Amino acid sequence: MGLVKTLENIWKIEDLRKRLLTTFFFVVIYRFGVHIILPGVDPVQLDALHQKTAGGLLGILDMFSGGAFSNASIFALGIMPYISASIVIQLLGIAVPYFQKLQREGESGRTKLNQYTRYLTVAILLVQGPAYLVGALGPAAPSGWEFLLPSAIILAGGSMFVLWLGERITDKGIGNGVSFIILVGIIARLPHALIGEFTSRLSSQAGGLVMFLAEIVFLLLVICGAIMLVQGTRRIPVQYAKRVVGNKQYGGARQYIPLKVNAANVMPIIFAQAIMMVPVMLAGFSTDKTGFLGSFTDHTSVTYNVVLAVLIIAFTWFYTAVTINPVQMADELKRNNGFIPGIKPGKKTADYIDSIMSHITLPGSLFLALVAIMPAFASYFGISREFSQFFGGTSLLILVGVVLDTLQQIESHLLMRHYDGLLKSGRIKGRSGSIAAY
C-alpha cells in the first residue's frame, strides 16, 4: 500500500507528472533511433560486429549506447563523444589558466565552457565517425567515399541529436539528461543479458536455477556495496563565529564539510581503461599471442586485472589531489569566519583536511578498484560476459549514481508539496553531479 500511495502522490503533482511523461517521451524517441540502421549497411554481416563488441572497451561503448554501437545505428556513437569532450575541458580547467578563469566567472563562464565542449564534441565526432565506419563495421559496410562521407555526417548528427535529447530531459524532464541517456542505454541491455544467463543456466548442468538465484543475490550485494561507495562521506564539523549586524545575529551554527570517500567517482576507471587500450593495441601487432602482451587481450586474465586495479588506485589519488584543494577550502572557511573545532585556521586547517582526505582516499581507491575488476570475478565463476558487465565497473557506478540522483529529485518534489518521501525513514542522498561533470 505504501508504494501505491507514493505513486498516487507523484501523479497528483502536475509539474512532476509532466516531467515524468516528458522524460518517458524523449526516452522512447531515443530507443526508437537506436534501431534505425545506417543506410547501406548489410544487416546479415552485423553478427560479426556483435561478436567483436562482446567484451572490452567496445563492449562498454555498446552498453552505454544501449546496443546502438553493435546495431550500426544512426545513434551508434551515442553520448560518449560529448562525455570525452567534457572530460578534456574539465582537465583543461585544472591545467590551463584561461579555463580556470572561466570556471570562476559563474554563469557566463559556464556558458563559454559548454560552447567549447560542443565544438570539441563535433571535432571528436569527425574523427570517431570514419574510424567507426572503417574499423568497427568492417565487411558489413560498403567501401568508398559515397558511403563514408554521408554516413559520417549521419553519425555526427545522430550523436548531437542524442545530446539535444539529453538537454531537453534536463530542462523539461526529471534528472540530468546526459546521465539519464547513459542510464537508459545500460538498463536496455539488462533484460537480454538476464534472460540469456537464465536460459544458459537452465540448459546446462552448471548449477541450474540454484546457481542463477545465487548470482542474483550476489548482484544485489554488489549493488549495495556500490551504493555505499557512491554515498560514503566523512563529515568534518565546522563552527561559524557569531557576528552582530544591526539588531540581528548571524553565524554561530554548526555545519559540516562532507568529504566523499570516492571523490573521483568513475573517472579513474575511465582513465585506466583508456590506458589499457595501449597494450591491447600493441598485442594486436605482436606475433606472440601467448606472451605478456597477449594476456592483455583477455579481460579476465590476472595480468590485465592487476594492472587495471593498480592504475585505478593511482588515478584515484591523482584525480582526488587535483580536484580537492584543501588550501582553498581552508581559505574559504577563514573568509566566512568558519573554523574546525580544535584546529587553528589557515595552514593547520588545510593540513587537517588533507590528512582526512588521505585517510579516506586509500580505502575508497581500493574499493573502487575491486568494483572495477568485479566483472572478471563474475566471468571466472561461469557468468556470461554480457551479464557479468552488470557486476561492477563503470556501468554499475553510473547506474547507481544516476538512479539515486533521479530518486532524490522525485523526493524533493514530494517533500516540497508536503507529501511523504520515498523512504519511511531518512531521505535519499543523490550523488549531486552528472556524468558530464565527472
XYZ file of C-alpha atoms in Angstrom:
438
model
C 0.000 0.000 0.000
C 2.895 2.357 0.713
C 4.176 2.060 -2.862
C 0.710 2.631 -4.323
C 0.235 5.706 -2.114
C 3.602 7.097 -3.199
C 2.739 6.609 -6.880
C -0.594 8.349 -6.320
C 1.183 11.287 -4.691
C 3.611 11.503 -7.613
C 0.711 11.516 -10.111
C -1.122 14.239 -8.167
C 1.739 16.719 -8.579
C 1.100 18.248 -12.008
C 4.634 19.542 -12.594
C 6.225 16.235 -11.590
C 3.720 14.274 -13.711
C 4.523 16.392 -16.778
C 8.256 15.986 -16.219
C 7.999 12.208 -15.912
C 5.833 11.916 -19.046
C 8.196 14.215 -20.962
C 11.185 12.123 -19.894
C 9.388 8.948 -20.994
C 8.553 10.528 -24.375
C 12.172 11.516 -25.063
C 13.429 8.090 -23.945
C 11.028 6.427 -26.417
C 12.414 8.632 -29.210
C 15.966 7.675 -28.243
C 15.199 3.949 -28.130
C 13.429 4.164 -31.493
C 16.510 5.748 -33.077
C 18.766 3.023 -31.653
C 17.132 0.501 -34.008
C 17.467 2.607 -37.192
C 20.421 1.132 -39.114
C 22.695 3.283 -41.260
C 21.736 3.222 -44.966
C 23.854 0.759 -46.939
C 24.889 -1.479 -44.020
C 24.314 -5.193 -44.535
C 22.195 -6.463 -41.592
C 23.388 -10.037 -42.162
C 27.024 -9.020 -41.649
C 26.246 -7.284 -38.341
C 26.697 -10.578 -36.481
C 30.455 -10.118 -36.831
C 30.172 -6.716 -35.147
C 28.130 -8.236 -32.326
C 30.920 -10.755 -31.750
C 33.564 -8.016 -31.831
C 31.753 -5.973 -29.165
C 31.242 -8.910 -26.816
C 33.814 -7.572 -24.353
C 36.457 -4.980 -23.636
C 36.190 -1.296 -24.440
C 33.921 -1.897 -27.441
C 31.554 -3.816 -25.181
C 31.455 -0.870 -22.765
C 30.701 1.540 -25.614
C 27.945 -0.768 -26.825
C 26.455 -0.933 -23.340
C 26.492 2.858 -22.923
C 24.763 3.266 -26.298
C 22.095 0.707 -25.463
C 23.135 -1.614 -28.307
C 23.274 1.153 -30.936
C 27.019 0.602 -31.434
C 26.667 -3.051 -32.443
C 23.479 -2.348 -34.412
C 25.262 0.148 -36.685
C 22.537 2.596 -35.713
C 22.367 6.305 -36.539
C 22.950 6.745 -32.768
C 25.941 4.364 -32.771
C 28.397 6.880 -31.279
C 25.844 7.880 -28.651
C 26.665 10.401 -25.961
C 30.238 9.223 -25.310
C 31.952 11.811 -27.599
C 30.321 14.548 -25.506
C 31.485 12.819 -22.311
C 35.032 12.655 -23.686
C 34.924 16.347 -24.612
C 33.601 17.228 -21.148
C 36.457 15.324 -19.505
C 39.042 17.122 -21.667
C 37.538 20.546 -20.857
C 37.489 19.652 -17.169
C 41.167 18.679 -17.263
C 41.972 21.917 -19.080
C 40.224 23.732 -16.232
C 42.792 22.216 -13.898
C 45.903 22.901 -16.001
C 45.179 25.966 -18.191
C 44.744 29.403 -16.510
C 42.250 30.630 -19.149
C 39.860 27.770 -18.435
C 40.390 28.205 -14.692
C 39.267 31.809 -15.106
C 36.144 30.711 -16.993
C 35.262 28.298 -14.186
C 35.304 31.184 -11.700
C 33.165 33.524 -13.823
C 29.861 31.926 -12.871
C 27.065 31.523 -15.416
C 28.839 33.370 -18.256
C 31.925 31.210 -17.804
C 29.872 28.012 -17.797
C 28.155 29.117 -20.997
C 31.505 29.547 -22.741
C 32.775 26.218 -21.395
C 29.635 24.472 -22.677
C 30.192 26.095 -26.072
C 33.807 24.887 -26.190
C 32.631 21.416 -25.123
C 30.230 21.257 -28.072
C 32.920 22.400 -30.528
C 35.263 19.720 -29.193
C 32.448 17.139 -29.398
C 31.993 17.877 -33.101
C 35.763 17.566 -33.636
C 35.803 14.190 -31.864
C 32.819 13.026 -33.917
C 34.607 13.894 -37.156
C 37.389 11.521 -36.093
C 35.351 8.780 -34.424
C 32.726 8.583 -37.179
C 35.055 7.481 -40.017
C 37.052 5.317 -37.565
C 33.854 3.502 -36.580
C 32.756 3.030 -40.189
C 36.130 1.680 -41.336
C 37.361 -0.136 -38.243
C 34.278 -1.422 -36.437
C 31.796 -2.160 -39.227
C 34.341 -3.831 -41.490
C 32.690 -6.082 -44.111
C 29.200 -5.007 -43.006
C 29.676 -1.582 -44.605
C 30.365 -0.654 -48.249
C 33.681 0.929 -49.142
C 34.158 4.266 -50.856
C 33.527 7.922 -50.085
C 29.955 7.759 -51.357
C 29.175 5.734 -48.210
C 31.755 7.069 -45.733
C 31.032 10.778 -46.094
C 27.213 10.767 -45.728
C 27.357 8.068 -43.037
C 29.920 10.056 -41.008
C 27.628 13.104 -41.226
C 24.641 10.992 -40.145
C 26.588 9.605 -37.176
C 27.691 13.091 -36.109
C 24.142 14.419 -36.485
C 22.740 11.447 -34.572
C 25.146 11.942 -31.688
C 24.354 15.676 -31.475
C 20.633 14.842 -31.580
C 21.126 12.479 -28.621
C 22.879 15.337 -26.815
C 19.904 17.594 -27.619
C 17.531 14.964 -26.208
C 19.610 14.863 -23.028
C 19.441 18.636 -22.648
C 15.670 18.592 -23.159
C 15.345 15.950 -20.435
C 17.360 18.191 -18.112
C 15.175 21.226 -18.885
C 11.724 19.655 -19.242
C 12.082 16.217 -17.647
C 13.489 14.713 -14.471
C 17.145 14.160 -13.617
C 20.278 15.038 -15.542
C 19.533 14.311 -19.196
C 23.014 13.235 -20.316
C 23.339 10.884 -17.361
C 19.811 9.586 -17.933
C 20.576 8.754 -21.587
C 23.526 6.630 -20.441
C 21.351 5.017 -17.767
C 18.732 4.067 -20.368
C 21.423 2.533 -22.567
C 22.748 0.422 -19.689
C 19.326 -0.730 -18.476
C 18.257 -1.590 -22.056
C 20.872 -4.354 -22.140
C 19.892 -5.833 -18.755
C 16.768 -7.846 -19.802
C 18.599 -9.503 -22.718
C 21.603 -10.341 -20.535
C 19.380 -11.600 -17.702
C 17.288 -13.834 -19.990
C 20.441 -15.145 -21.680
C 22.030 -16.045 -18.340
C 18.815 -17.677 -17.108
C 18.500 -19.753 -20.290
C 22.134 -20.834 -20.223
C 21.912 -21.934 -16.580
C 18.776 -23.994 -17.159
C 20.114 -25.590 -20.340
C 23.427 -26.621 -18.756
C 24.432 -28.677 -15.749
C 26.341 -25.771 -14.151
C 24.126 -25.295 -11.096
C 20.808 -24.692 -12.845
C 18.221 -22.490 -11.162
C 20.000 -22.537 -7.779
C 23.150 -21.068 -9.298
C 21.131 -18.422 -11.129
C 19.417 -17.352 -7.889
C 22.824 -17.233 -6.177
C 24.052 -14.908 -8.955
C 21.063 -12.582 -8.414
C 21.742 -12.448 -4.662
C 25.417 -11.717 -5.294
C 24.462 -8.992 -7.790
C 22.244 -7.347 -5.163
C 25.113 -7.440 -2.668
C 27.446 -5.818 -5.191
C 24.843 -3.102 -5.858
C 24.610 -2.437 -2.108
C 28.392 -2.117 -1.971
C 28.351 0.302 -4.923
C 25.696 2.407 -3.152
C 27.918 2.568 -0.072
C 30.851 3.639 -2.243
C 28.835 6.364 -4.007
C 27.186 7.648 -0.813
C 30.098 7.289 1.594
C 31.235 10.591 3.147
C 33.327 11.768 6.071
C 31.703 14.785 7.694
C 34.037 17.362 9.255
C 32.261 19.640 11.768
C 32.592 23.378 11.109
C 31.683 26.136 13.554
C 30.931 29.677 12.367
C 31.717 32.610 14.651
C 28.831 34.778 15.807
C 28.605 38.319 14.498
C 26.056 41.043 15.120
C 24.837 43.273 12.262
C 22.378 45.889 13.496
C 19.815 44.109 15.643
C 20.382 40.712 14.061
C 22.859 37.999 14.984
C 24.487 35.882 12.283
C 26.602 32.750 12.478
C 27.036 30.528 15.496
C 25.585 27.467 13.730
C 27.461 24.198 13.359
C 27.638 22.739 9.883
C 29.646 20.011 8.169
C 32.042 19.654 5.262
C 31.129 16.369 3.506
C 34.294 14.768 2.125
C 33.423 11.895 -0.214
C 35.179 8.575 0.166
C 35.158 8.290 -3.632
C 35.595 11.919 -4.676
C 36.873 10.880 -8.121
C 33.661 8.942 -8.995
C 34.122 6.879 -12.213
C 36.925 8.999 -13.663
C 39.790 6.676 -12.520
C 38.100 3.692 -14.214
C 37.640 5.653 -17.449
C 41.268 6.837 -17.431
C 42.596 3.370 -16.564
C 40.589 1.661 -19.310
C 41.837 4.227 -21.821
C 45.444 3.499 -20.816
C 44.815 -0.254 -21.008
C 43.916 0.122 -24.676
C 47.621 0.791 -25.416
C 48.923 -2.727 -24.563
C 45.803 -4.208 -26.199
C 46.650 -2.439 -29.481
C 50.333 -3.420 -29.170
C 49.265 -7.031 -28.639
C 47.327 -6.831 -31.888
C 50.567 -6.081 -33.772
C 52.576 -8.687 -31.861
C 53.160 -12.159 -33.288
C 53.338 -13.712 -29.812
C 49.700 -14.004 -28.716
C 50.517 -16.038 -25.586
C 53.169 -13.775 -24.050
C 52.895 -10.841 -21.662
C 51.215 -8.527 -24.186
C 48.898 -11.297 -25.284
C 47.493 -11.563 -21.743
C 46.070 -8.048 -22.124
C 43.698 -9.225 -24.846
C 41.924 -11.405 -22.273
C 39.970 -9.077 -19.975
C 39.548 -11.847 -17.411
C 43.286 -12.591 -17.093
C 45.156 -11.958 -13.849
C 47.697 -9.694 -15.553
C 45.074 -7.454 -17.117
C 43.061 -7.025 -13.911
C 46.061 -6.493 -11.628
C 47.430 -3.740 -13.892
C 43.921 -2.247 -14.208
C 43.477 -2.207 -10.416
C 46.870 -0.552 -9.858
C 46.096 2.123 -12.461
C 42.693 2.809 -10.879
C 44.240 3.236 -7.426
C 46.905 5.587 -8.841
C 44.398 7.642 -10.861
C 42.081 7.882 -7.839
C 44.857 9.516 -5.798
C 45.863 11.756 -8.690
C 42.353 12.921 -9.595
C 41.403 13.498 -5.957
C 44.588 15.532 -5.419
C 43.922 17.836 -8.399
C 40.197 18.323 -7.758
C 40.133 18.642 -3.950
C 42.123 21.690 -2.837
C 42.487 21.764 0.995
C 44.223 25.175 0.908
C 41.308 26.745 -0.985
C 38.803 25.115 1.380
C 40.695 26.448 4.397
C 40.845 29.963 2.893
C 37.082 29.954 2.213
C 36.374 28.854 5.768
C 38.569 31.626 7.147
C 36.948 34.191 4.839
C 33.482 33.199 6.100
C 34.528 33.224 9.777
C 34.344 29.452 9.946
C 36.715 27.088 11.724
C 37.085 23.424 12.585
C 36.806 22.963 16.378
C 40.237 22.329 17.869
C 42.099 23.250 14.658
C 43.709 26.625 14.025
C 42.529 28.452 10.868
C 44.824 28.684 7.855
C 47.609 26.169 7.243
C 46.652 23.915 10.166
C 43.115 23.592 8.774
C 44.449 22.830 5.272
C 46.784 20.161 6.670
C 43.946 18.637 8.697
C 41.634 18.422 5.661
C 44.473 16.983 3.563
C 45.154 14.362 6.238
C 41.472 13.346 6.357
C 41.336 13.092 2.551
C 44.441 10.877 2.534
C 42.904 8.535 5.107
C 39.585 8.113 3.283
C 41.011 8.039 -0.262
C 43.002 4.845 0.385
C 40.024 2.599 1.230
C 37.962 4.411 -1.394
C 40.524 3.674 -4.127
C 40.828 0.023 -3.074
C 37.060 -0.421 -3.091
C 36.788 1.318 -6.464
C 39.439 -0.991 -7.922
C 37.569 -4.002 -6.519
C 34.310 -2.831 -8.116
C 36.113 -2.289 -11.441
C 37.528 -5.830 -11.634
C 34.370 -7.496 -10.269
C 33.170 -8.473 -13.806
C 36.340 -10.554 -14.176
C 35.497 -12.473 -10.987
C 31.958 -12.972 -12.270
C 33.280 -14.375 -15.559
C 35.645 -16.660 -13.638
C 32.640 -18.293 -11.928
C 30.961 -19.045 -15.240
C 28.721 -15.995 -15.599
C 28.278 -14.925 -19.222
C 30.379 -11.971 -20.356
C 27.348 -9.827 -21.174
C 25.688 -10.371 -17.784
C 28.981 -10.042 -15.874
C 29.264 -6.388 -17.005
C 26.487 -5.535 -14.519
C 28.509 -6.853 -11.576
C 30.850 -3.887 -11.478
C 32.856 -1.376 -13.453
C 31.758 1.958 -14.856
C 28.292 0.760 -15.795
C 27.331 -0.232 -12.238
C 28.624 3.004 -10.667
C 26.845 5.127 -13.277
C 23.629 3.154 -12.862
C 23.663 3.515 -9.066
C 24.607 7.200 -9.118
C 22.036 8.263 -11.709
C 19.205 6.280 -10.092
C 19.971 7.889 -6.723
C 20.042 11.368 -8.297
C 16.726 10.824 -10.076
C 15.020 9.444 -6.977
C 16.350 12.365 -4.964
C 14.766 14.846 -7.395
C 11.430 12.999 -7.267
C 11.572 13.006 -3.471
C 12.329 16.738 -3.447
C 9.143 17.378 -5.448
C 7.157 15.262 -2.981
C 8.541 16.956 0.111
C 8.074 20.400 -1.424
C 4.325 19.687 -1.683
C 4.253 18.315 1.900
C 3.954 14.680 0.855
C 5.896 11.831 2.422
C 9.217 10.975 0.833
C 10.117 7.751 -0.955
C 11.506 6.197 2.227
C 9.785 5.725 5.573
C 12.876 6.881 7.448
C 15.551 9.250 6.255
C 15.987 10.836 2.860
C 17.619 9.705 -0.347
C 21.010 11.302 -0.876
C 21.993 11.749 -4.502
C 25.425 11.956 -5.995
C 24.925 15.698 -6.675
C 26.598 15.527 -10.051
C 26.229 14.304 -13.573
C 28.297 12.065 -15.714
C 29.323 15.010 -17.801
C 30.564 16.768 -14.703
C 32.927 13.949 -13.788
